[in-house]
Coordinates of C-alpha atoms in Angstrom, one line a residue:
X18 CA -8.6 17.9 10.9
X19 CA -6.2 19.6 8.3
X20 CA -5.5 19.3 4.8
X21 CA -2.6 18.3 4.0
X22 CA 0.2 19.5 1.3
X23 CA 2.3 17.4 -0.9
X24 CA 6.0 17.8 -2.1
X25 CA 7.5 16.1 -5.2
X26 CA 9.8 13.8 -4.3
X27 CA 10.8 12.7 -7.1
X28 CA 7.2 11.6 -8.2
X29 CA 4.2 13.3 -10.3
X30 CA 1.7 15.2 -7.7
X31 CA -0.8 18.2 -8.2
X32 CA -0.3 21.1 -6.3
X33 CA -3.7 20.4 -3.7
X34 CA -1.8 16.8 -2.8
X35 CA -5.2 15.5 -3.5
X36 CA -3.9 13.6 -6.7
X37 CA -0.4 12.1 -7.3
X38 CA -0.7 9.9 -10.0
X39 CA 2.0 9.3 -12.8
X40 CA 1.9 11.1 -15.6
X41 CA 1.1 8.3 -17.5
X42 CA -2.1 8.3 -16.1
X43 CA -3.4 12.2 -17.3
X44 CA -5.6 10.2 -20.1
X45 CA -8.1 8.4 -16.7
X46 CA -8.6 11.6 -15.1
X47 CA -12.2 12.4 -15.5
X48 CA -12.9 9.3 -16.7
X49 CA -16.4 7.3 -15.1
X50 CA -14.9 3.7 -15.7
X51 CA -17.1 0.7 -14.2
X52 CA -15.0 -1.6 -12.8
X53 CA -17.0 -4.5 -12.1
X54 CA -14.2 -6.8 -10.4
X55 CA -11.3 -5.8 -8.2
X56 CA -9.1 -8.4 -6.7
X57 CA -6.0 -6.8 -4.2
X58 CA -3.0 -8.6 -3.7
X59 CA 0.0 -7.8 -1.2
X60 CA 1.7 -8.3 2.2
X61 CA 0.3 -5.6 5.5
X62 CA -0.4 -2.7 3.5
X63 CA -2.9 -5.0 1.1
X64 CA -3.9 -5.9 4.0
X65 CA -5.3 -3.3 5.7
X66 CA -2.9 -2.8 8.9
X67 CA -3.7 -1.5 11.3
X68 CA -6.7 -0.1 10.2
X69 CA -9.1 -2.3 12.2
X70 CA -13.1 -3.1 12.3
X71 CA -15.1 -3.9 15.7
X72 CA -14.3 -7.4 15.2
X73 CA -10.6 -6.9 15.0
X74 CA -9.9 -7.8 11.6
X75 CA -8.7 -5.5 9.7
X76 CA -9.8 -3.2 6.9
X77 CA -7.5 -0.8 5.1
X78 CA -7.7 0.9 1.9
X79 CA -8.8 -1.6 -0.6
X80 CA -11.8 -2.6 1.3
X81 CA -12.6 1.3 1.3
X82 CA -12.0 1.8 -2.6
X83 CA -14.1 -1.2 -3.5
X84 CA -16.8 -0.3 -1.1
X85 CA -16.2 2.8 -3.3
X86 CA -16.3 1.2 -6.9
X87 CA -18.9 -1.1 -5.3
X88 CA -21.5 2.1 -5.2
X89 CA -19.7 3.4 -8.6
X90 CA -20.6 -0.2 -10.5
X91 CA -23.7 -1.4 -8.9
X92 CA -24.8 -4.7 -7.1
X93 CA -22.5 -7.2 -9.5
X94 CA -19.4 -6.0 -8.6
X95 CA -17.0 -8.4 -7.0
X96 CA -14.1 -8.0 -4.9
X97 CA -11.3 -10.1 -3.1
X98 CA -8.4 -9.6 -1.0
X99 CA -5.5 -11.9 -0.8
X100 CA -2.7 -9.8 0.8
X101 CA -1.5 -12.0 3.3
X102 CA 0.8 -9.6 6.7
X103 CA 4.0 -10.5 6.6
X104 CA 4.6 -11.9 2.8
X105 CA 7.6 -11.3 1.5
X106 CA 8.1 -10.6 -2.3
X107 CA 8.0 -14.1 -3.5
X108 CA 5.4 -15.5 -1.7
X109 CA 3.2 -13.2 -3.0
X110 CA 3.9 -13.9 -6.6
X111 CA 4.3 -17.7 -5.9
X112 CA 0.6 -17.9 -4.0
X113 CA -1.3 -14.9 -4.9
X114 CA -0.6 -13.9 -8.8
X115 CA -1.7 -17.0 -10.2
X116 CA -4.9 -16.9 -8.2
X117 CA -6.0 -13.1 -9.1
X118 CA -5.3 -13.4 -12.6
X119 CA -6.7 -16.8 -12.6
X120 CA -9.9 -14.6 -11.4
X121 CA -10.2 -12.5 -14.3
X122 CA -10.7 -9.9 -12.7
X123 CA -11.2 -6.1 -14.4
X124 CA -8.4 -4.4 -11.8
X125 CA -5.9 -5.5 -9.6
X126 CA -3.2 -3.7 -7.3
X127 CA 0.0 -5.1 -6.7
X128 CA 1.7 -4.1 -4.0
X129 CA 5.0 -6.3 -2.2
X130 CA 8.3 -5.9 -1.8
X131 CA 8.1 -3.9 1.5
X132 CA 9.0 -6.8 3.9
X133 CA 11.7 -7.5 1.3
X134 CA 13.4 -4.2 1.7
X135 CA 13.9 -4.8 5.5
X136 CA 16.1 -8.3 5.2
X137 CA 19.4 -8.8 5.2
X138 CA 19.9 -10.6 2.2
X139 CA 17.4 -8.0 0.2
X140 CA 18.5 -8.8 -3.4
X141 CA 17.7 -5.5 -5.6
X142 CA 18.7 -6.7 -8.8
X143 CA 16.4 -9.4 -8.8
X144 CA 13.8 -8.2 -7.4
X145 CA 13.5 -6.1 -9.8
X146 CA 13.8 -8.1 -13.0
X147 CA 11.5 -10.1 -11.1
X148 CA 8.8 -6.9 -10.6
X149 CA 8.9 -6.4 -14.8
X150 CA 7.6 -10.2 -15.3
X151 CA 5.3 -9.8 -12.7
X152 CA 3.7 -7.3 -13.9
X153 CA 3.5 -7.9 -17.1
X154 CA 1.4 -11.4 -16.3
X155 CA -1.1 -9.1 -14.3
X156 CA -1.4 -7.0 -17.3
X157 CA -1.9 -10.6 -19.5
X158 CA -5.6 -10.8 -19.1
X159 CA -6.7 -7.3 -20.2
X160 CA -6.6 -6.0 -16.8
X161 CA -6.0 -2.3 -15.3
X162 CA -2.6 -3.4 -13.0
X163 CA -2.7 -0.6 -10.2
X164 CA 1.0 0.0 -8.6
X165 CA 2.1 1.9 -5.7
X166 CA 5.6 4.0 -4.9
X167 CA 5.9 3.2 -1.1
X168 CA 5.5 5.8 1.7
X169 CA 9.1 7.0 3.3
X170 CA 8.7 5.2 7.0
X171 CA 12.4 5.1 7.9
X172 CA 12.2 8.6 9.5
X173 CA 10.6 6.3 12.9
X174 CA 12.3 3.2 11.7
X175 CA 16.2 2.1 12.6
X176 CA 18.3 1.4 9.8
X177 CA 17.4 4.1 7.3
X178 CA 20.5 4.8 5.9
X179 CA 20.7 0.7 4.8
X180 CA 16.9 1.1 3.8
X181 CA 16.1 3.8 3.0
X182 CA 18.0 3.5 -0.5
X183 CA 16.8 0.2 -1.2
X184 CA 13.1 1.4 -0.7
X185 CA 14.5 4.6 -3.4
X186 CA 15.4 1.7 -6.1
X187 CA 12.1 -0.1 -5.4
X188 CA 10.5 2.7 -5.8
X189 CA 12.1 3.9 -9.3
X190 CA 11.7 0.6 -10.5
X191 CA 7.7 0.6 -9.9
X192 CA 7.2 3.8 -11.5
X193 CA 9.4 2.7 -14.5
X194 CA 7.6 -0.5 -15.5
X195 CA 4.7 1.2 -14.7
X196 CA 5.0 3.2 -17.8
X197 CA 6.4 0.8 -19.6
X198 CA 3.1 -1.6 -18.7
X199 CA 0.5 0.9 -19.2
X200 CA -0.3 0.5 -15.3
X201 CA -1.6 2.8 -12.7
X202 CA 1.2 4.0 -10.0
X203 CA -0.1 5.6 -6.9
X204 CA 3.1 7.9 -5.6
X205 CA 3.0 7.9 -1.8
X206 CA 6.3 8.7 -1.8
X207 CA 6.0 11.7 -3.3
X208 CA 3.3 12.7 -0.5
X209 CA 5.2 14.7 2.4
X210 CA 2.0 14.2 4.1
X211 CA 2.7 10.4 5.0
X212 CA 5.9 12.1 7.6
X213 CA 3.0 12.8 9.8
X214 CA 3.3 10.2 12.4
X215 CA -0.2 10.3 12.6
X216 CA -0.7 8.4 9.5
X217 CA 1.1 5.7 11.0
X218 CA -0.1 2.7 13.6
X219 CA 2.6 2.7 17.0
X220 CA 4.4 0.4 15.3
X221 CA 5.8 3.1 13.5
X222 CA 5.5 0.7 9.8
X223 CA 2.1 0.1 9.4
X224 CA -1.1 3.1 8.5
X225 CA -3.5 3.5 11.0
X226 CA -7.1 4.4 10.1
X227 CA -6.6 7.6 8.8
X228 CA -3.1 5.9 6.7
X229 CA -5.0 4.0 5.0
X230 CA -8.2 6.7 4.1
X231 CA -5.6 8.7 2.3
X232 CA -4.5 5.9 0.3
X233 CA -8.0 4.9 -0.3
X234 CA -8.2 8.5 -1.8
X235 CA -5.2 8.6 -3.9
X236 CA -6.0 5.4 -5.6
X237 CA -9.4 6.7 -5.5
X238 CA -8.7 9.8 -7.5
X239 CA -5.9 7.6 -9.5
X240 CA -8.7 5.6 -11.2
X241 CA -11.0 8.7 -11.7
X242 CA -13.6 7.4 -9.5
X243 CA -13.1 10.5 -7.2
X244 CA -13.5 10.0 -2.9
X245 CA -14.8 11.8 0.1
X246 CA -12.7 15.2 0.8
X247 CA -12.5 14.2 4.7
X248 CA -10.5 10.6 3.1
X249 CA -7.4 13.0 2.3
X250 CA -7.4 15.0 5.7
X251 CA -5.2 14.5 7.7
X252 CA -4.9 15.3 11.9
X253 CA -2.1 18.1 12.7
X254 CA 1.2 16.8 12.7
X255 CA 1.4 16.2 16.7
X256 CA 4.3 18.3 18.7
X257 CA 7.6 17.4 19.0
X258 CA 8.5 15.2 22.3
X259 CA 10.9 16.8 24.9
X260 CA 14.1 14.6 24.5
X261 CA 13.4 12.2 27.5
X262 CA 10.0 11.7 26.8
X263 CA 11.1 10.4 23.2
X264 CA 13.7 8.0 24.4
X265 CA 11.6 7.0 26.7
X266 CA 9.3 5.7 23.8
X267 CA 11.8 4.8 21.7
X268 CA 12.1 1.9 24.2
X269 CA 8.8 0.9 25.0
X270 CA 8.6 0.8 20.8
X271 CA 11.5 -1.5 21.2
X272 CA 10.5 -3.8 23.3
X273 CA 7.0 -4.1 21.8
X274 CA 7.4 -4.3 18.6
X275 CA 10.7 -4.3 18.0
X276 CA 12.1 -6.7 19.6
X277 CA 9.2 -9.4 18.6
X278 CA 10.4 -8.6 15.1
X279 CA 13.6 -10.1 15.3
X280 CA 12.7 -13.2 17.2
X281 CA 10.7 -13.9 14.0
X282 CA 13.6 -13.2 11.6
X283 CA 15.9 -14.9 14.3
X284 CA 13.6 -18.1 14.5
X285 CA 12.5 -18.3 10.1
X286 CA 9.2 -17.4 11.4
X287 CA 6.4 -14.7 9.9
X288 CA 3.7 -13.0 11.1
X289 CA 1.5 -14.1 8.7
X290 CA 2.6 -17.8 9.2
X291 CA -1.3 -18.7 10.4
X292 CA -3.2 -16.1 8.7
X293 CA -5.2 -16.7 5.4
X294 CA -6.3 -14.1 2.8
X295 CA -9.2 -12.5 4.6
X296 CA -11.3 -12.3 0.6
X297 CA -9.8 -15.3 -1.0
X298 CA -12.4 -15.3 -3.5
X299 CA -14.7 -13.0 -5.6
X300 CA -17.6 -11.7 -4.0
X301 CA -20.6 -9.0 -3.3
X302 CA -19.1 -6.2 -0.7
X303 CA -21.6 -6.9 2.1
X304 CA -23.0 -3.8 4.0

């Protein structure tokens, strides 16, 4: 395993890559705030795909962060994870945001819009306008709010010319919204380590276990809590495959992952249609 470096890709980060936080978060450095409740809101990124527990359910960065915060806060700490794979931004806002606000937690994470940028019907102006309203709503009860600039996933996926500008627009809106509302921003886009395919699942869209650990580490550093150094370590970048082997891998990926995704789009289905939130209520972390 090797430690990663990060380059500034429009965000803010320190030279080591261990802390990638917007300038507006500087006041949190070294802070030892003891949040006693955390609600995670979003889609598959926050649900934890593809970082699986032995029983096949997903862990992911939010579970890792909650476990660390619980160790910091003690037995009274409570955690809920409302995220469901496949959810579009409007669904997250309608189904999860009111529930999260009603729980009155100390900390809320919000990450949505990643599925929307992949859709033909993506409307950036509407989404960005609603994003500001959502963060205002999440902050209205006094909770600290975590926001994310998404990592660059498009280098390994088709449609890069169409989707990459959409991701940049969304990430810009996240940064501006975080500054306006005093939210805590975790800038994954500024971290070139996420160009390493070892941080991604075989479907090329969801994070691997190593990817989720790195996200968790960056979140904890942004919160001023700190993390195990190994969470920020990543496997060496694999050597490039020969052309024929790479094309064969692309064909396997298209059959196993792209084709089912296209079929769901054509039939109006979602990977989360039969999925419920894994932690719908605030509750203690149980080992």
